[in-house]
Amino acid sequence: MNTVEEVEDMDTDVTEVKSYSDMCVGTDLTMRDIEDMEKLNTSYKKVQTLTCERKQLKSDVDLKDDQIIHFYTGLRSSKVFFALLTYLTTAWSPRTLSPPTAIQFYLVLMKLRLGLIKILPSGFIATISAIFHDLLNIMAQHFTSLIHWPSREEIKKNLPALFRSPPFNAVRCIIDSSEIFIDRPTSLSARVMTYSNYKSHNTIKFLVGISPTGSITFLSKSWGGRASDKTITNSSGLIDVLEEGDIVMADRGFSFPEYFAAKGVQLLIPEVSMSRHMSRMRIHVERAIGRIKNYCILRQTPVATVDKMLLVCSALSNLDSLHISDETPCDRQSTV
């Protein structure tokens, strides 16, 4: 009797299931009878335990509580949670209805945000693991629209006060690279390609671009930590979405203006005369990267799925309300 697999589809209340000993009468029992009886009693206890855990899982989570949703998933409200769920269910057909679809989505978001699932009953680990990878693939396919490259008109329409004076009113994006620690690869060649001299650790490196309002508008594929900013930028496709006359802000590490100049794009890096003003602007790209890294799953992501994880976490972080506005104190400390 494969109890763990069958319990998810059981509609019978376990209190109605009788143990083997209840069904037996006082006759002579062989050793085989006793063993079978013990196995059935053990199976009964497993069914009872898992059913209780299922009921507890359903009753303990209030998906309409904005504070719970924000803490465990990173989404700012239950309204956003259910809007995303509705959007995803047009393409996602859950492999099981136990736990309910909304709970499955909640647990997947919790895994992304916290790197673990605190309330998951032990009997559902394998099931939720499969659900997690199913839903991750769906989110990676459908969340690309949440990382939107805005037009010049869109940027100018929503330009914060900090960017309204020349030359900053022509800024199309602010770029920076970041790294995520990974376990030391077993392959020697992989160790070499992922070793970051800057971090003195094996890392995955990626390029992020944000709009003046603080939304993530560009995300490159991941690279080994050994790759330079120039290599990643040149291969990222960023130049393909920029237009002549655009300005890209970056720090001094991006010392290759010729890459941008070939398309008539200016690379703006800090100078003494404007370094303070630019630092107040550039702090927002650091905050954007910090919002991505708040998804703890990135601290334990296998290299094979890191691009999916980065895309999904970046898209979800764009739903956060912590973006630049005229009221945002520009000298506030970075959250990275």
Tab-separated table of C-alpha atoms in Angstrom:
chain	number	residue	atom	x	y	z
A	1	MET	CA	0.000	0.000	0.000
A	2	ASN	CA	1.662	3.195	-1.208
A	3	THR	CA	0.074	5.433	1.392
A	4	VAL	CA	2.033	8.647	0.831
A	5	GLU	CA	1.210	8.746	-2.884
A	6	GLU	CA	-2.445	7.806	-2.442
A	7	VAL	CA	-3.275	10.075	0.460
A	8	GLU	CA	-3.364	13.175	-1.720
A	9	ASP	CA	-6.330	11.813	-3.695
A	10	MET	CA	-8.255	10.410	-0.725
A	11	ASP	CA	-11.613	11.982	0.049
A	12	THR	CA	-12.443	9.586	2.898
A	13	ASP	CA	-12.131	10.919	6.413
A	14	VAL	CA	-9.431	8.859	8.118
A	15	THR	CA	-11.590	8.583	11.231
A	16	GLU	CA	-13.790	6.222	9.226
A	17	VAL	CA	-10.894	3.887	8.434
A	18	LYS	CA	-10.557	1.055	10.934
A	19	SER	CA	-7.283	-0.538	11.900
A	20	TYR	CA	-6.567	-4.167	11.149
A	21	SER	CA	-6.845	-5.089	14.831
A	22	ASP	CA	-10.401	-3.666	14.997
A	23	MET	CA	-11.454	-5.984	12.171
A	24	CYS	CA	-9.905	-9.129	13.643
A	25	VAL	CA	-11.543	-11.475	16.050
A	26	GLY	CA	-9.933	-13.582	18.756
A	27	THR	CA	-8.610	-16.338	16.505
A	28	ASP	CA	-5.158	-17.818	16.258
A	29	LEU	CA	-2.755	-15.491	14.440
A	30	THR	CA	0.336	-16.485	12.520
A	31	MET	CA	3.483	-14.333	12.496
A	32	ARG	CA	2.568	-13.191	8.971
A	33	ASP	CA	-0.853	-12.063	10.243
A	34	ILE	CA	0.824	-10.049	12.992
A	35	GLU	CA	3.267	-8.438	10.546
A	36	ASP	CA	0.440	-7.507	8.179
A	37	MET	CA	-1.512	-6.069	11.065
A	38	GLU	CA	1.443	-3.917	12.152
A	39	LYS	CA	1.980	-2.646	8.604
A	40	LEU	CA	-1.661	-1.693	8.249
A	41	ASN	CA	-1.680	0.072	11.601
A	42	THR	CA	1.441	2.008	10.571
A	43	SER	CA	-0.207	2.960	7.272
A	44	TYR	CA	-3.315	4.080	9.128
A	45	LYS	CA	-1.235	6.364	11.368
A	46	LYS	CA	0.503	7.881	8.330
A	47	VAL	CA	-2.823	8.602	6.651
A	48	GLN	CA	-4.166	10.144	9.852
A	49	THR	CA	-1.079	12.315	10.336
A	50	LEU	CA	-0.979	13.546	6.738
A	51	THR	CA	-4.684	14.321	6.696
A	52	CYS	CA	-4.370	16.349	9.888
A	53	GLU	CA	-1.420	18.214	8.394
A	54	ARG	CA	-3.417	18.943	5.244
A	55	LYS	CA	-6.273	20.389	7.306
A	56	GLN	CA	-3.838	22.463	9.362
A	57	LEU	CA	-2.114	23.767	6.224
A	58	LYS	CA	-5.434	24.944	4.802
A	59	SER	CA	-6.617	26.582	8.020
A	60	ASP	CA	-3.386	28.245	9.183
A	61	VAL	CA	-2.757	30.381	6.081
A	62	ASP	CA	-4.823	33.505	5.607
A	63	LEU	CA	-4.143	34.474	2.012
A	64	LYS	CA	-6.200	37.645	2.423
A	65	ASP	CA	-3.853	39.038	5.070
A	66	ASP	CA	-1.605	41.612	3.378
A	67	GLN	CA	1.051	41.394	6.092
A	68	ILE	CA	1.364	37.616	5.766
A	69	ILE	CA	1.500	37.843	1.985
A	70	HIS	CA	4.158	40.569	2.079
A	71	PHE	CA	6.369	38.842	4.639
A	72	TYR	CA	6.285	35.341	3.172
A	73	THR	CA	6.130	36.140	-0.550
A	74	GLY	CA	7.484	39.673	-0.996
A	75	LEU	CA	4.312	40.782	-2.784
A	76	ARG	CA	2.821	43.940	-1.341
A	77	SER	CA	-0.769	42.723	-0.986
A	78	SER	CA	-3.150	39.813	-1.356
A	79	LYS	CA	-4.712	41.658	-4.303
A	80	VAL	CA	-1.417	41.414	-6.209
A	81	PHE	CA	-1.055	37.783	-5.119
A	82	PHE	CA	-4.437	36.749	-6.548
A	83	ALA	CA	-3.956	38.856	-9.682
A	84	LEU	CA	-0.712	36.993	-10.421
A	85	LEU	CA	-2.335	33.661	-9.640
A	86	THR	CA	-5.195	34.394	-12.035
A	87	TYR	CA	-2.699	35.381	-14.726
A	88	LEU	CA	-0.630	32.211	-14.287
A	89	THR	CA	-3.541	29.786	-14.179
A	90	THR	CA	-4.268	30.603	-17.825
A	91	ALA	CA	-1.102	28.643	-18.629
A	92	TRP	CA	-0.579	26.493	-15.541
A	93	SER	CA	-2.499	23.283	-14.920
A	94	PRO	CA	-1.531	22.007	-11.444
A	95	ARG	CA	-0.677	18.315	-11.336
A	96	THR	CA	-2.696	17.963	-8.134
A	97	LEU	CA	-5.416	19.919	-6.335
A	98	SER	CA	-4.076	19.009	-2.924
A	99	PRO	CA	-3.100	21.386	-1.462
A	100	PRO	CA	-5.363	23.893	-3.269
A	101	THR	CA	-3.931	25.873	-6.175
A	102	ALA	CA	-3.689	29.132	-4.201
A	103	ILE	CA	-1.747	27.361	-1.425
A	104	GLN	CA	0.587	25.789	-3.991
A	105	PHE	CA	1.346	29.222	-5.453
A	106	TYR	CA	1.841	30.639	-1.958
A	107	LEU	CA	4.323	27.874	-1.061
A	108	VAL	CA	6.283	28.394	-4.277
A	109	LEU	CA	6.554	32.133	-3.629
A	110	MET	CA	7.580	31.401	-0.047
A	111	LYS	CA	10.348	29.125	-1.316
A	112	LEU	CA	11.586	31.904	-3.618
A	113	ARG	CA	11.421	34.588	-0.939
A	114	LEU	CA	12.714	32.723	2.118
A	115	GLY	CA	14.629	29.856	0.513
A	116	LEU	CA	12.521	27.383	2.497
A	117	ILE	CA	8.942	26.432	3.285
A	118	LYS	CA	8.366	26.661	7.024
A	119	ILE	CA	4.874	25.212	7.171
A	120	LEU	CA	5.251	22.340	4.713
A	121	PRO	CA	4.186	18.959	6.106
A	122	SER	CA	6.863	16.299	5.617
A	123	GLY	CA	4.610	14.145	3.466
A	124	PHE	CA	4.288	16.831	0.792
A	125	ILE	CA	7.976	17.615	0.193
A	126	ALA	CA	8.277	15.571	-3.002
A	127	THR	CA	4.954	16.872	-4.331
A	128	ILE	CA	5.753	20.533	-3.658
A	129	SER	CA	9.233	20.110	-5.150
A	130	ALA	CA	7.669	18.971	-8.420
A	131	ILE	CA	5.112	21.787	-8.250
A	132	PHE	CA	7.887	24.309	-7.620
A	133	HIS	CA	9.779	23.378	-10.782
A	134	ASP	CA	6.585	23.247	-12.854
A	135	LEU	CA	5.556	26.708	-11.731
A	136	LEU	CA	9.082	28.122	-12.015
A	137	ASN	CA	9.089	27.207	-15.709
A	138	ILE	CA	5.690	28.824	-16.212
A	139	MET	CA	6.725	32.002	-14.381
A	140	ALA	CA	9.994	32.240	-16.336
A	141	GLN	CA	8.003	32.105	-19.585
A	142	HIS	CA	5.283	34.571	-18.604
A	143	PHE	CA	7.076	37.054	-16.329
A	144	THR	CA	9.300	38.470	-19.076
A	145	SER	CA	6.634	41.135	-19.607
A	146	LEU	CA	7.249	42.366	-16.059
A	147	ILE	CA	10.775	43.404	-17.069
A	148	HIS	CA	9.693	46.049	-19.545
A	149	TRP	CA	12.045	48.230	-21.612
A	150	PRO	CA	10.179	51.576	-21.679
A	151	SER	CA	10.155	53.978	-24.601
A	152	ARG	CA	11.695	57.430	-24.334
A	153	GLU	CA	8.211	58.892	-24.083
A	154	GLU	CA	7.338	56.641	-21.147
A	155	ILE	CA	10.545	57.603	-19.331
A	156	LYS	CA	10.083	61.347	-19.853
A	157	LYS	CA	6.471	61.142	-18.737
A	158	ASN	CA	7.480	59.583	-15.395
A	159	LEU	CA	10.835	61.275	-14.851
A	160	PRO	CA	11.597	61.909	-11.146
A	161	ALA	CA	12.688	65.422	-10.165
A	162	LEU	CA	16.222	64.173	-9.583
A	163	PHE	CA	16.584	63.495	-13.324
A	164	ARG	CA	14.851	66.535	-14.811
A	165	SER	CA	17.901	68.721	-15.380
A	166	PRO	CA	20.397	68.191	-18.270
A	167	PRO	CA	22.175	65.935	-18.997
A	168	PHE	CA	20.284	63.564	-16.699
A	169	ASN	CA	16.946	64.100	-18.440
A	170	ALA	CA	18.311	62.009	-21.341
A	171	VAL	CA	19.258	59.035	-19.149
A	172	ARG	CA	17.665	55.879	-20.576
A	173	CYS	CA	18.976	53.492	-17.935
A	174	ILE	CA	21.422	53.045	-15.089
A	175	ILE	CA	23.493	49.866	-15.252
A	176	ASP	CA	25.529	47.829	-12.831
A	177	SER	CA	26.736	44.263	-12.464
A	178	SER	CA	26.270	42.039	-9.444
A	179	GLU	CA	27.365	38.628	-8.235
A	180	ILE	CA	25.759	35.720	-6.407
A	181	PHE	CA	27.801	33.235	-4.410
A	182	ILE	CA	27.630	29.606	-5.525
A	183	ASP	CA	29.077	26.398	-4.133
A	184	ARG	CA	32.484	25.466	-5.413
A	185	PRO	CA	31.963	23.425	-8.607
A	186	THR	CA	33.429	19.928	-8.768
A	187	SER	CA	34.634	20.491	-12.328
A	188	LEU	CA	38.029	22.206	-12.510
A	189	SER	CA	37.097	24.198	-15.619
A	190	ALA	CA	33.838	25.364	-13.979
A	191	ARG	CA	35.798	26.409	-10.896
A	192	VAL	CA	38.086	28.559	-13.036
A	193	MET	CA	35.216	30.157	-14.995
A	194	THR	CA	33.185	31.013	-11.896
A	195	TYR	CA	35.971	32.212	-9.610
A	196	SER	CA	35.667	35.938	-8.927
A	197	ASN	CA	38.860	37.729	-7.970
A	198	TYR	CA	36.759	40.630	-6.721
A	199	LYS	CA	34.749	38.441	-4.338
A	200	SER	CA	37.459	35.780	-3.756
A	201	HIS	CA	34.751	33.186	-4.214
A	202	ASN	CA	32.971	31.226	-6.911
A	203	THR	CA	30.098	33.358	-8.187
A	204	ILE	CA	27.528	33.892	-10.904
A	205	LYS	CA	27.596	37.389	-12.399
A	206	PHE	CA	24.887	39.335	-14.242
A	207	LEU	CA	24.121	42.815	-15.591
A	208	VAL	CA	21.113	44.845	-14.463
A	209	GLY	CA	19.662	48.005	-15.964
A	210	ILE	CA	17.048	50.181	-14.255
A	211	SER	CA	14.966	53.105	-15.459
A	212	PRO	CA	15.189	56.512	-13.728
A	213	THR	CA	12.083	55.512	-11.735
A	214	GLY	CA	13.932	52.499	-10.271
A	215	SER	CA	12.228	49.635	-12.127
A	216	ILE	CA	14.370	46.837	-13.518
A	217	THR	CA	14.170	47.228	-17.293
A	218	PHE	CA	17.071	45.066	-18.442
A	219	LEU	CA	18.564	41.787	-17.235
A	220	SER	CA	21.387	39.889	-18.903
A	221	LYS	CA	22.010	36.174	-18.902
A	222	SER	CA	24.242	34.923	-16.096
A	223	TRP	CA	27.988	34.477	-16.487
A	224	GLY	CA	30.740	32.910	-14.439
A	225	GLY	CA	32.284	35.283	-11.907
A	226	ARG	CA	35.493	35.452	-13.917
A	227	ALA	CA	33.778	37.365	-16.753
A	228	SER	CA	34.508	41.077	-16.949
A	229	ASP	CA	31.884	43.826	-17.041
A	230	LYS	CA	32.940	44.542	-20.612
A	231	THR	CA	32.443	40.948	-21.748
A	232	ILE	CA	29.023	40.692	-20.133
A	233	THR	CA	27.850	44.081	-21.438
A	234	ASN	CA	29.081	43.429	-24.982
A	235	SER	CA	27.267	40.076	-25.071
A	236	SER	CA	24.110	41.145	-23.225
A	237	GLY	CA	22.233	42.753	-26.107
A	238	LEU	CA	21.906	46.056	-24.251
A	239	ILE	CA	23.199	48.021	-27.241
A	240	ASP	CA	20.368	46.611	-29.367
A	241	VAL	CA	17.636	48.284	-27.301
A	242	LEU	CA	19.387	51.642	-26.884
A	243	GLU	CA	18.823	54.493	-29.348
A	244	GLU	CA	21.057	57.247	-30.658
A	245	GLY	CA	21.114	60.149	-28.234
A	246	ASP	CA	20.468	57.990	-25.159
A	247	ILE	CA	22.592	58.323	-22.036
A	248	VAL	CA	23.583	55.327	-19.915
A	249	MET	CA	24.809	55.897	-16.377
A	250	ALA	CA	27.384	53.521	-14.858
A	251	ASP	CA	30.218	53.482	-12.356
A	252	ARG	CA	33.925	53.741	-13.156
A	253	GLY	CA	34.206	49.989	-13.676
A	254	PHE	CA	32.462	50.389	-17.034
A	255	SER	CA	35.444	52.060	-18.709
A	256	PHE	CA	34.586	51.197	-22.317
A	257	PRO	CA	32.611	54.140	-23.772
A	258	GLU	CA	33.495	53.038	-27.313
A	259	TYR	CA	30.952	50.199	-27.048
A	260	PHE	CA	28.163	52.750	-26.571
A	261	ALA	CA	29.627	55.492	-28.798
A	262	ALA	CA	29.375	53.209	-31.846
A	263	LYS	CA	25.597	53.675	-31.671
A	264	GLY	CA	25.632	57.322	-30.649
A	265	VAL	CA	24.987	56.546	-26.991
A	266	GLN	CA	26.843	58.408	-24.249
A	267	LEU	CA	28.241	56.560	-21.237
A	268	LEU	CA	28.019	58.811	-18.195
A	269	ILE	CA	30.347	57.894	-15.349
A	270	PRO	CA	31.027	59.865	-12.132
A	271	GLU	CA	33.229	62.930	-12.361
A	272	VAL	CA	34.360	65.125	-9.517
A	273	SER	CA	32.069	67.995	-10.549
A	274	MET	CA	28.919	65.882	-10.492
A	275	SER	CA	29.912	62.777	-8.516
A	276	ARG	CA	27.710	63.628	-5.519
A	277	HIS	CA	24.628	64.142	-7.669
A	278	MET	CA	25.312	60.967	-9.655
A	279	SER	CA	25.935	58.971	-6.497
A	280	ARG	CA	22.475	59.951	-5.282
A	281	MET	CA	21.097	58.602	-8.558
A	282	ARG	CA	23.188	55.453	-8.745
A	283	ILE	CA	22.207	54.343	-5.277
A	284	HIS	CA	18.869	53.331	-6.775
A	285	VAL	CA	20.398	50.659	-9.002
A	286	GLU	CA	22.022	49.222	-5.892
A	287	ARG	CA	18.641	49.184	-4.203
A	288	ALA	CA	17.123	47.440	-7.218
A	289	ILE	CA	19.801	44.740	-7.051
A	290	GLY	CA	19.164	44.529	-3.313
A	291	ARG	CA	15.473	43.845	-3.979
A	292	ILE	CA	16.463	40.970	-6.268
A	293	LYS	CA	18.822	39.516	-3.686
A	294	ASN	CA	16.112	39.683	-1.039
A	295	TYR	CA	14.849	36.487	-2.662
A	296	CYS	CA	16.833	34.003	-0.611
A	297	ILE	CA	16.449	31.221	-3.176
A	298	LEU	CA	19.337	32.878	-5.043
A	299	ARG	CA	21.676	31.849	-2.225
A	300	GLN	CA	21.057	28.182	-3.002
A	301	THR	CA	20.216	28.185	-6.717
A	302	PRO	CA	21.763	25.441	-8.879
A	303	VAL	CA	23.699	26.879	-11.812
A	304	ALA	CA	21.406	25.045	-14.245
A	305	THR	CA	18.366	27.104	-13.185
A	306	VAL	CA	20.003	30.396	-12.214
A	307	ASP	CA	18.764	32.327	-15.273
A	308	LYS	CA	15.160	31.307	-14.584
A	309	MET	CA	15.523	32.205	-10.920
A	310	LEU	CA	17.051	35.610	-11.704
A	311	LEU	CA	14.323	36.455	-14.198
A	312	VAL	CA	11.489	35.431	-11.871
A	313	CYS	CA	12.973	37.173	-8.809
A	314	SER	CA	13.679	40.339	-10.818
A	315	ALA	CA	10.146	40.362	-12.202
A	316	LEU	CA	8.632	39.871	-8.743
A	317	SER	CA	10.826	42.623	-7.297
A	318	ASN	CA	9.409	45.020	-9.886
A	319	LEU	CA	6.023	44.576	-8.222
A	320	ASP	CA	7.440	46.092	-5.043
A	321	SER	CA	6.357	49.680	-4.431
A	322	LEU	CA	9.863	50.734	-3.299
A	323	HIS	CA	10.801	52.737	-6.392
A	324	ILE	CA	12.094	56.252	-6.891
A	325	SER	CA	9.609	59.071	-6.453
A	326	ASP	CA	9.857	62.789	-5.877
A	327	GLU	CA	9.270	62.166	-2.169
A	328	THR	CA	12.002	59.520	-1.823
A	329	PRO	CA	14.929	60.812	0.281
A	330	CYS	CA	17.821	60.499	-2.138
A	331	ASP	CA	20.439	60.377	0.572
A	332	ARG	CA	18.831	57.357	2.247
A	333	GLN	CA	21.256	54.490	2.825
A	334	SER	CA	21.443	51.593	0.372
A	335	THR	CA	19.579	48.431	1.297
A	336	VAL	CA	22.088	46.175	-0.467
